[in-house]
Each structure stands twice: as structure tokens, then as C-alpha cells.
PDB file of C-alpha atoms in Angstrom:
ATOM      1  CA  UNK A   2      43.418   3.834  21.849  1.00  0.00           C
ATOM      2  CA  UNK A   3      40.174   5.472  21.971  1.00  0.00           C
ATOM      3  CA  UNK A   4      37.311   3.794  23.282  1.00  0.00           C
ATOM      4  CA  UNK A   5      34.845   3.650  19.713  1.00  0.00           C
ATOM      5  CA  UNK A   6      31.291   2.371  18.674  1.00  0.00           C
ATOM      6  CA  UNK A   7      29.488   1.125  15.667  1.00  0.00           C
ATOM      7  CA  UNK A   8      28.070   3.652  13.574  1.00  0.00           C
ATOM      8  CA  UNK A   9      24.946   2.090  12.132  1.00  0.00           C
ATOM      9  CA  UNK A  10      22.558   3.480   9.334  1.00  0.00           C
ATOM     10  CA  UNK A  11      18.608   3.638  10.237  1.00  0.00           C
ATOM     11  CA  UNK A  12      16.765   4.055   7.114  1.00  0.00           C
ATOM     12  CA  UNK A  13      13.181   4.937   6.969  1.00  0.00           C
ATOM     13  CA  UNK A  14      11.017   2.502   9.181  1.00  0.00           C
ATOM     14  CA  UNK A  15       7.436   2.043  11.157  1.00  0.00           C
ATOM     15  CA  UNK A  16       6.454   0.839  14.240  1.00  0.00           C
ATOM     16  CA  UNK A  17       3.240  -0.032  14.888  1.00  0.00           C
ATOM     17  CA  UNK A  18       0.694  -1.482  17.720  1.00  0.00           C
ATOM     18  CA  UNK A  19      -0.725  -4.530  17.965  1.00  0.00           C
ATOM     19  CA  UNK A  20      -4.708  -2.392  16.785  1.00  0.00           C
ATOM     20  CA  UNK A  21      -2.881  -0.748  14.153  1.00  0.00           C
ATOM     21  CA  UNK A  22      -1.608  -3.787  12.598  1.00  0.00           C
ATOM     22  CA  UNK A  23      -4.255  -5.743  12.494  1.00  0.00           C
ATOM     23  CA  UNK A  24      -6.262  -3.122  11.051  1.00  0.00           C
ATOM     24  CA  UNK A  25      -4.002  -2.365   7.885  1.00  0.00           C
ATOM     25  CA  UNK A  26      -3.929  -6.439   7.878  1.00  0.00           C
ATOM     26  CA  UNK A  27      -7.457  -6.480   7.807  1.00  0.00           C
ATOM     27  CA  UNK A  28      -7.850  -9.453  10.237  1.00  0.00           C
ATOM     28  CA  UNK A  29     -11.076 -10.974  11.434  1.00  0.00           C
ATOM     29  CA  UNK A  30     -12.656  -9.437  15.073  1.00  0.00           C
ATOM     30  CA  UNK A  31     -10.563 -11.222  17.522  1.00  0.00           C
ATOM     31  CA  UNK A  32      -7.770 -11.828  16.141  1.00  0.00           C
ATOM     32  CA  UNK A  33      -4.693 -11.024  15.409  1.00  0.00           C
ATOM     33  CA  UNK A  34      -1.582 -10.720  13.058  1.00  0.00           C
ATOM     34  CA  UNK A  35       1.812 -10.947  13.228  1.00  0.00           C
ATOM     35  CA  UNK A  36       4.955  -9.514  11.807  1.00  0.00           C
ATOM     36  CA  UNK A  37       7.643 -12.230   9.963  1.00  0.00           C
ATOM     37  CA  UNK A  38      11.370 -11.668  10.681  1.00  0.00           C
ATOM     38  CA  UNK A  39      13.440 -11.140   7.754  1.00  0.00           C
ATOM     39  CA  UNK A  40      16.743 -10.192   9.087  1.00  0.00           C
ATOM     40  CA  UNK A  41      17.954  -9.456  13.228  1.00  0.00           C
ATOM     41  CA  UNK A  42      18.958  -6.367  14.138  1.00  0.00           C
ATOM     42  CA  UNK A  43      22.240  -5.179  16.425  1.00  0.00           C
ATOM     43  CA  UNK A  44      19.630  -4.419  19.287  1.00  0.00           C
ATOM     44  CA  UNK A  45      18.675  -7.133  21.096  1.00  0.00           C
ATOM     45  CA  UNK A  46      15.276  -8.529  19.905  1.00  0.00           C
ATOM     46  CA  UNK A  47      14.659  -5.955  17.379  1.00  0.00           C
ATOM     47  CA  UNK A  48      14.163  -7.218  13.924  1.00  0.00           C
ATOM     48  CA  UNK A  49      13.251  -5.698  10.260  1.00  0.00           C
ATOM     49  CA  UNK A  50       9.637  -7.810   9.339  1.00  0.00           C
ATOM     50  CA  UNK A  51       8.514  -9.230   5.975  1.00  0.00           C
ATOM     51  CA  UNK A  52       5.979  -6.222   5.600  1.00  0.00           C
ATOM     52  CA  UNK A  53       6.589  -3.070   3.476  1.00  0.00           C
ATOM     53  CA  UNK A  54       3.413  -0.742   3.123  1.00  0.00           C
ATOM     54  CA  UNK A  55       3.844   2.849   1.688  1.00  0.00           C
ATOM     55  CA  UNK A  56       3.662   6.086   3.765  1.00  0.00           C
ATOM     56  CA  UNK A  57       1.640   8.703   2.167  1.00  0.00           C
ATOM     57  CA  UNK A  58       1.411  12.544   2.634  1.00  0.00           C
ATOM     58  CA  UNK A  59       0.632  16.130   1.466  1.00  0.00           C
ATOM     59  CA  UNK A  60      -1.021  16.415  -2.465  1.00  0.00           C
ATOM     60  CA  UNK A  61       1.525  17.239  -4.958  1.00  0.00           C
ATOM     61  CA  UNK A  62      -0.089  20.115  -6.649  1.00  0.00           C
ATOM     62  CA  UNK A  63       1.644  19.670  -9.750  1.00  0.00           C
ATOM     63  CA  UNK A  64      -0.265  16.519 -10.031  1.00  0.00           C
ATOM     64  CA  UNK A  65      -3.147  16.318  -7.672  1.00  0.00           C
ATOM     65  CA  UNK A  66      -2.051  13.299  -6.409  1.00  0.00           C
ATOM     66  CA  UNK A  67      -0.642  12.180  -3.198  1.00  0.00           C
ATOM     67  CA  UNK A  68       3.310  12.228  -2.395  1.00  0.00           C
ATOM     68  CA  UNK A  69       4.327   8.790  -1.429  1.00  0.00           C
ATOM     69  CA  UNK A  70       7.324   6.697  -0.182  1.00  0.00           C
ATOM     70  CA  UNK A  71       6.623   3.262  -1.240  1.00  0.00           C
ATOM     71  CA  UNK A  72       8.123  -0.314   0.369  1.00  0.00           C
ATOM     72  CA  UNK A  73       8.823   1.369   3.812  1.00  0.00           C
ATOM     73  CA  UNK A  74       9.654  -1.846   6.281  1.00  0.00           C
ATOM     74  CA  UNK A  75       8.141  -2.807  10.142  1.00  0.00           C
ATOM     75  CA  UNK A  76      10.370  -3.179  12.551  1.00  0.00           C
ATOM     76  CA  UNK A  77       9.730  -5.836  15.143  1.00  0.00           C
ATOM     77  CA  UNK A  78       8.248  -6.159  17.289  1.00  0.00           C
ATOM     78  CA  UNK A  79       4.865  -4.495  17.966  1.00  0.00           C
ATOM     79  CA  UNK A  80       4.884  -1.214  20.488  1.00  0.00           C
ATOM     80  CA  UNK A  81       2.390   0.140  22.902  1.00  0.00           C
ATOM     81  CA  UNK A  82       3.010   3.954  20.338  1.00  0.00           C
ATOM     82  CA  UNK A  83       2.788   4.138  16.595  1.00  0.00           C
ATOM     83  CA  UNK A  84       5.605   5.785  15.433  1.00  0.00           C
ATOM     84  CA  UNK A  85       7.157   6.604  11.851  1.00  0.00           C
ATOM     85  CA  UNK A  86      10.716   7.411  11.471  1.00  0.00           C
ATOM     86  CA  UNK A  87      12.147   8.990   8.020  1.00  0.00           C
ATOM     87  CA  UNK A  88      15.031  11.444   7.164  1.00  0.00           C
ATOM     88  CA  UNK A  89      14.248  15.266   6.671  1.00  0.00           C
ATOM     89  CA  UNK A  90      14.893  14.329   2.732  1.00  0.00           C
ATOM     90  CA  UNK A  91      12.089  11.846   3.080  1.00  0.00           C
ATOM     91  CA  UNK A  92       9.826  14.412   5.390  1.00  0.00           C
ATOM     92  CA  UNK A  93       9.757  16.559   2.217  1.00  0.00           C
ATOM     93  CA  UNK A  94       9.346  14.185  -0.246  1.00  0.00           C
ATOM     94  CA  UNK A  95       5.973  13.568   1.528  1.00  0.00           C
ATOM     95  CA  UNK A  96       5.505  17.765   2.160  1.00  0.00           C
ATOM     96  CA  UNK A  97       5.448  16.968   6.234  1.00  0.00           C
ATOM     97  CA  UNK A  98       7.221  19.019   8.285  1.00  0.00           C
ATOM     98  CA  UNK A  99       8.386  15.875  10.982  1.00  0.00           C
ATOM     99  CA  UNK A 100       9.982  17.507  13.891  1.00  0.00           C
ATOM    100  CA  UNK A 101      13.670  16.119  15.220  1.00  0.00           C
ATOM    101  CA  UNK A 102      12.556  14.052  18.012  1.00  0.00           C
ATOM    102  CA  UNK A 103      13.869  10.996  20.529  1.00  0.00           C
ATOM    103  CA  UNK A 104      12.106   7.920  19.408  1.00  0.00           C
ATOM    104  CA  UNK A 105       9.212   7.009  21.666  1.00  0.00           C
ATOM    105  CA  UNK A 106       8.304  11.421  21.889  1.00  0.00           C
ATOM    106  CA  UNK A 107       5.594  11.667  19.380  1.00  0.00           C
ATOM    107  CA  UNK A 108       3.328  13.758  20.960  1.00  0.00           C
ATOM    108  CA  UNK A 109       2.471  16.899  18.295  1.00  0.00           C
ATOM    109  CA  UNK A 110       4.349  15.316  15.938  1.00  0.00           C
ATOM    110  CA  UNK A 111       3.419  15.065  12.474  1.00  0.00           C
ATOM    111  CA  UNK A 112       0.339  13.517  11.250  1.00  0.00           C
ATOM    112  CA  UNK A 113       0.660  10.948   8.648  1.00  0.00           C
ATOM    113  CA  UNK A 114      -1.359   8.403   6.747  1.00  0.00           C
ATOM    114  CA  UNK A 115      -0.041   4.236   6.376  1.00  0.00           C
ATOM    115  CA  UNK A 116      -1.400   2.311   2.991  1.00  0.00           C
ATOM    116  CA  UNK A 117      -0.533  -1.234   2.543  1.00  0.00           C
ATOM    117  CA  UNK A 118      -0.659  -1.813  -0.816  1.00  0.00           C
ATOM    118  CA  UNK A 119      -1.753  -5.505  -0.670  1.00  0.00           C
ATOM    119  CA  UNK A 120      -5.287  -4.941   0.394  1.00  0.00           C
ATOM    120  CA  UNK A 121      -5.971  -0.925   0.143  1.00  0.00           C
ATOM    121  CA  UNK A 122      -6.356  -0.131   4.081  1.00  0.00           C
ATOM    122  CA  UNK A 123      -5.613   3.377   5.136  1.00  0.00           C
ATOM    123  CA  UNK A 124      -4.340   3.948   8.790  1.00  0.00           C
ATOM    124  CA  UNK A 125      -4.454   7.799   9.660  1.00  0.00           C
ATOM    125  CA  UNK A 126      -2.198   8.681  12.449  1.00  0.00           C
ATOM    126  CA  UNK A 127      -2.630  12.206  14.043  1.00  0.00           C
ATOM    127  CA  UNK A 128       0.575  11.909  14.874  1.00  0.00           C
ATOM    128  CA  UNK A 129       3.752   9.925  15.085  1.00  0.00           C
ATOM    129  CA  UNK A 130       6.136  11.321  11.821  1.00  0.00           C
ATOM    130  CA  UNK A 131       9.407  12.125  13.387  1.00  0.00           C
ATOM    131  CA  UNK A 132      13.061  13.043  11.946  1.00  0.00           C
ATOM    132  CA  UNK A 133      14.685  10.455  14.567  1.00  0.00           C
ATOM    133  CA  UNK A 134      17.591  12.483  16.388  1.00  0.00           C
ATOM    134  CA  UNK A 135      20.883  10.589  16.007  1.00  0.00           C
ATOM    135  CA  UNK A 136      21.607   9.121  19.105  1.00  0.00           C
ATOM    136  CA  UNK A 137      24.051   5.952  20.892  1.00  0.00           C
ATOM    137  CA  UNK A 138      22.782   2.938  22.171  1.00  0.00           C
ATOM    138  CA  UNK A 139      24.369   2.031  25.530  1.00  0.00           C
ATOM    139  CA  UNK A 140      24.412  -0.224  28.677  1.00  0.00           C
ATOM    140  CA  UNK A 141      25.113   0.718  32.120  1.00  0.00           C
ATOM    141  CA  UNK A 142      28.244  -0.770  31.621  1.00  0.00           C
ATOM    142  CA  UNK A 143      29.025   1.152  28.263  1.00  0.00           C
ATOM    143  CA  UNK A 144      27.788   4.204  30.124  1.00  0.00           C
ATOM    144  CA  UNK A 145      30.172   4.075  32.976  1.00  0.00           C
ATOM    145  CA  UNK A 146      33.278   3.099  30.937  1.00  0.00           C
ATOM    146  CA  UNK A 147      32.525   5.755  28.669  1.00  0.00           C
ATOM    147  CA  UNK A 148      31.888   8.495  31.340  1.00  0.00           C
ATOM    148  CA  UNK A 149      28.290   9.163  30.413  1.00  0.00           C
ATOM    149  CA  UNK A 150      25.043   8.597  31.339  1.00  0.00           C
ATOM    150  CA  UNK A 151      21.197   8.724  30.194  1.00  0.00           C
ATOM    151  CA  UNK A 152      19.993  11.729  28.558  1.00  0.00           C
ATOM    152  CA  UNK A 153      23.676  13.620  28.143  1.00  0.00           C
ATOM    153  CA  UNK A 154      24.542  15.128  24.781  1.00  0.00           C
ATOM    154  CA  UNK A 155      28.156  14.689  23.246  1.00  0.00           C
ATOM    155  CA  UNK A 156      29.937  15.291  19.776  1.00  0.00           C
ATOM    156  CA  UNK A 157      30.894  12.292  17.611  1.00  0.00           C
ATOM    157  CA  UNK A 158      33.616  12.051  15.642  1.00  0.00           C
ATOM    158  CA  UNK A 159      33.415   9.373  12.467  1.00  0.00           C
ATOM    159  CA  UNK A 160      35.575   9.297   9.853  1.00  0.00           C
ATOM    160  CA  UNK A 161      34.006   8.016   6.799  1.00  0.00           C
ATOM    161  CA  UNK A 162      36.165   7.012   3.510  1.00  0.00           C
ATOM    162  CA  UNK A 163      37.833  10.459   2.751  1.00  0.00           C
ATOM    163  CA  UNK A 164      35.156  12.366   5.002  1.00  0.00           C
ATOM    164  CA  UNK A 165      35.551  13.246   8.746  1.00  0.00           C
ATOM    165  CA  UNK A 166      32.354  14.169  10.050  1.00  0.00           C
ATOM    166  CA  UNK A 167      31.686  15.829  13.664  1.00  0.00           C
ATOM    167  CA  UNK A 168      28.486  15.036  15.148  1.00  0.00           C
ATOM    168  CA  UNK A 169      27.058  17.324  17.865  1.00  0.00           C
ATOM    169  CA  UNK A 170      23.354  17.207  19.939  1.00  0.00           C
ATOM    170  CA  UNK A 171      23.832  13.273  20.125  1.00  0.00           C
ATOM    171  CA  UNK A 172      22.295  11.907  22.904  1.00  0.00           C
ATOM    172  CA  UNK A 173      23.091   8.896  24.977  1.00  0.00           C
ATOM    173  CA  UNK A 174      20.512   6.246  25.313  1.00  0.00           C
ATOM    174  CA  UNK A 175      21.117   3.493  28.601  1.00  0.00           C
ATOM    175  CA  UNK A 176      19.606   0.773  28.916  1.00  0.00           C
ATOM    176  CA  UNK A 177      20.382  -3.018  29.896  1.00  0.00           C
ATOM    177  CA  UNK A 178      18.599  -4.021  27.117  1.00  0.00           C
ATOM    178  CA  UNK A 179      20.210  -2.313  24.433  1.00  0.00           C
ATOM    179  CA  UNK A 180      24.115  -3.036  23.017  1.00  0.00           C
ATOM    180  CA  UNK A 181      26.365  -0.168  22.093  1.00  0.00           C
ATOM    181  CA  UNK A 182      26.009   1.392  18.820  1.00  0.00           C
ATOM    182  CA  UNK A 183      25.195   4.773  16.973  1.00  0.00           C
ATOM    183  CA  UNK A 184      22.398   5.185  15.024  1.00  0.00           C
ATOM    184  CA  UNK A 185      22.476   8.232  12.529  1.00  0.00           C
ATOM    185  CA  UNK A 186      19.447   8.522   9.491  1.00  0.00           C
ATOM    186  CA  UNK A 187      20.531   8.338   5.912  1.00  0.00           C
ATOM    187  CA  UNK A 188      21.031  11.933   5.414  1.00  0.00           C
ATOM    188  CA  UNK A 189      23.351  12.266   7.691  1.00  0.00           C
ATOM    189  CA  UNK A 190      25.234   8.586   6.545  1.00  0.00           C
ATOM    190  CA  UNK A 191      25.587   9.778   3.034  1.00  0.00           C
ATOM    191  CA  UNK A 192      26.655  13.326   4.519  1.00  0.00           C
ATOM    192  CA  UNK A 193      29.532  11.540   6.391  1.00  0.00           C
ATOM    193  CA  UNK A 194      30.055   9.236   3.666  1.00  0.00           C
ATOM    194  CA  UNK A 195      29.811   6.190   6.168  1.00  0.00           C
ATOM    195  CA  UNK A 196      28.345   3.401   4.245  1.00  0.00           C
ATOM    196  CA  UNK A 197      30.472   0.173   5.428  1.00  0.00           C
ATOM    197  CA  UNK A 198      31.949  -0.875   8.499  1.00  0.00           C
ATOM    198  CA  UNK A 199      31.858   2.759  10.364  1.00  0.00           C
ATOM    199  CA  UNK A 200      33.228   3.343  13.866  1.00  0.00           C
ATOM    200  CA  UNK A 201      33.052   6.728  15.658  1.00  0.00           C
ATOM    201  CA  UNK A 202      34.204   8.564  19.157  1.00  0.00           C
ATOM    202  CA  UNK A 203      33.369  10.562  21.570  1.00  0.00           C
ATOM    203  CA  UNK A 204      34.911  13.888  21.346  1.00  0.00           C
ATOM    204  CA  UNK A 205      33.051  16.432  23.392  1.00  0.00           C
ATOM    205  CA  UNK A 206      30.371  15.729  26.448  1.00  0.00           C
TER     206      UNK A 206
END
């Protein structure tokens, strides 16, 4: 049998610093806030928060007001790079043009602006909107017993109810802190038609 993975669904999601958080908190000078877990994630210490706050982009002309994505979550816990991750469905919606990038590579990516809705703050970031590219989580171990290693690109196979659905430029991600799984945006879930239990396999390195 072929060796498979969990094919997960990342919807839209933020992660933020430690300064940017407590400054669409609004917390007093020296201190600081902190994000609530509301469910675990398959990665190891990664965690959706209680927070939602509402991404907000270009000016619809139609209506002079701005295009918005409202109740977007945090995900836990705070990083050392601001970073917002949406599909290219959602990139429009907001009239950003958010480049296909590895998470963590924001650098001349898209600007974007954060509003949480509970207190009216505005966080401007100059950069940080990215289309994430779909990609596997692996260990060393998954790596080796799986022929791969850190950086490679292969072709996925996953074979969604009545849908089979080949995904090319997916890279492998290694790390000992991670645990095997494929994450893929919700464009490309709905494309496959891989809500549910999903498994997929490598087909091409």
C-alpha cells in the first residue's frame, strides 16, 4: 500500500507579534495580552485563538467603501513576523494582489490593514498578505521514509468524493517539530472536493 498523509484544509488566518497584538488589543504601556485557545491544531502547539478581527483592503468603487473579510481567526501562538494568509478568492475579495508564497517569506508581499471590531484599532502592515503555497508537513523521520527532504517539490495525488485531484509545486516542509500532514487553502479543497477525512500520495518528486 502506498505510504499516504492527511490532507488538511487551512482557511483564512493571522499571525501576529507580541507589539502587534497588544496594539489592536489596546493594552496599557507595559503590558501585555494574550491569545485564548479555542480548539488544538494537528501541529504540535499550534492552536486557533478566541479572537476574530476583520482584514480590510482596496475601496470598492462601486461603493466607496472598504472591501472587507470579517471574523478572520489568530492562530496561536504569537510570532517574531506578522503574517496574513487567505486564498486567491479571498485576495480579490479584498482587491490585493497577495503573491503565492512559503509561510514565514513575506518580504514585498502585500500590504494590508487588521481592524478588530471590538474596540476600532487599525494595524497597517506594509506587508505580510500571502496566498500560502500548499505544502506537507514532515519530520525527519517522515522525510526519510518517504524519500524526501526539505525544500523538494512533488505532485500529490488526493482523491476527493468523485474528484481526483493532482497536485504539483508542493513543497516539503521538515521539521522535528511538526507531524505529517498536507495543508492545501480552501480554493484548492473545494477544487478537489476534499472536505472530510482526506488522504493523499506522493506521485511525482
Amino acid at each position: 500500500m502506498e505510504k499516504q498523509f492527511i490532507v488538511e484544509t487551512s482557511a483564512r488566518h493571522i499571525h501576529l507579534t507580541q507589539e502587534a497584538f497588544d496594539y489592536l488589543m489596546d493594552v496599557k504601556e507595559g503590558e501585555h495580552a494574550s491569545l485564548s485557545i479555542r480548539k488544538e491544531l494537528s501541529q504540535p502547539g499550534q492552536y486557533v485563538s478566541d479572537t476574530r478581527l476583520t482584514l480590510v483592503g482596496e475601496t470598492n468603487p462601486k461603493t466607496g467603501k472598504p472591501r472587507t473579510i470579517a471574523g478572520v481567526s489568530i492562530l496561536g501562538p504569537l510570532r517574531n513576523v506578522n503574517q496574513v494568509e487567505v486564498s486567491a478568492t479571498d485576495s480579490r475579495t479584498l482587491g490585493k494582489k497577495a503573491p503565492i508564497r512559503e509561510s514565514g517569506n513575506v518580504k514585498g508581499s502585500a500590504p494590508i490593514d487588521i481592524l478588530n471590531p471590538e474596540n476600532g484599532k487599525l494595524l497597517h502592515l506594509e506587508e505580510g498578505l500571502i496566498v500560502a503555497k500548499r505544502h506537507i508537513h514532515m519530520t525527519p523521520e517522515d522525510a526519510e521514509e518517504f524519500g524526501v527532504k526539505n525544500g523538494d517539490i512533488v505532485t500529490v495525488e488526493v482523491k476527493g468524493e468523485e474528484r481526483r485531484t493532482l497536485f504539483g509545486d508542493t513543497v516539503i516542509r521538515v521539521s522535528p517539530k511538526f507531524a505529517l500532514a498536507m495543508h492545501i487553502d480552501t480554493d484548492e479543497s473545494n477544487a478537489a472536493n476534499a472536505g472530510g477525512l482526506i488522504y493523499g500520495t506522493i506521485v511525482e518528486k
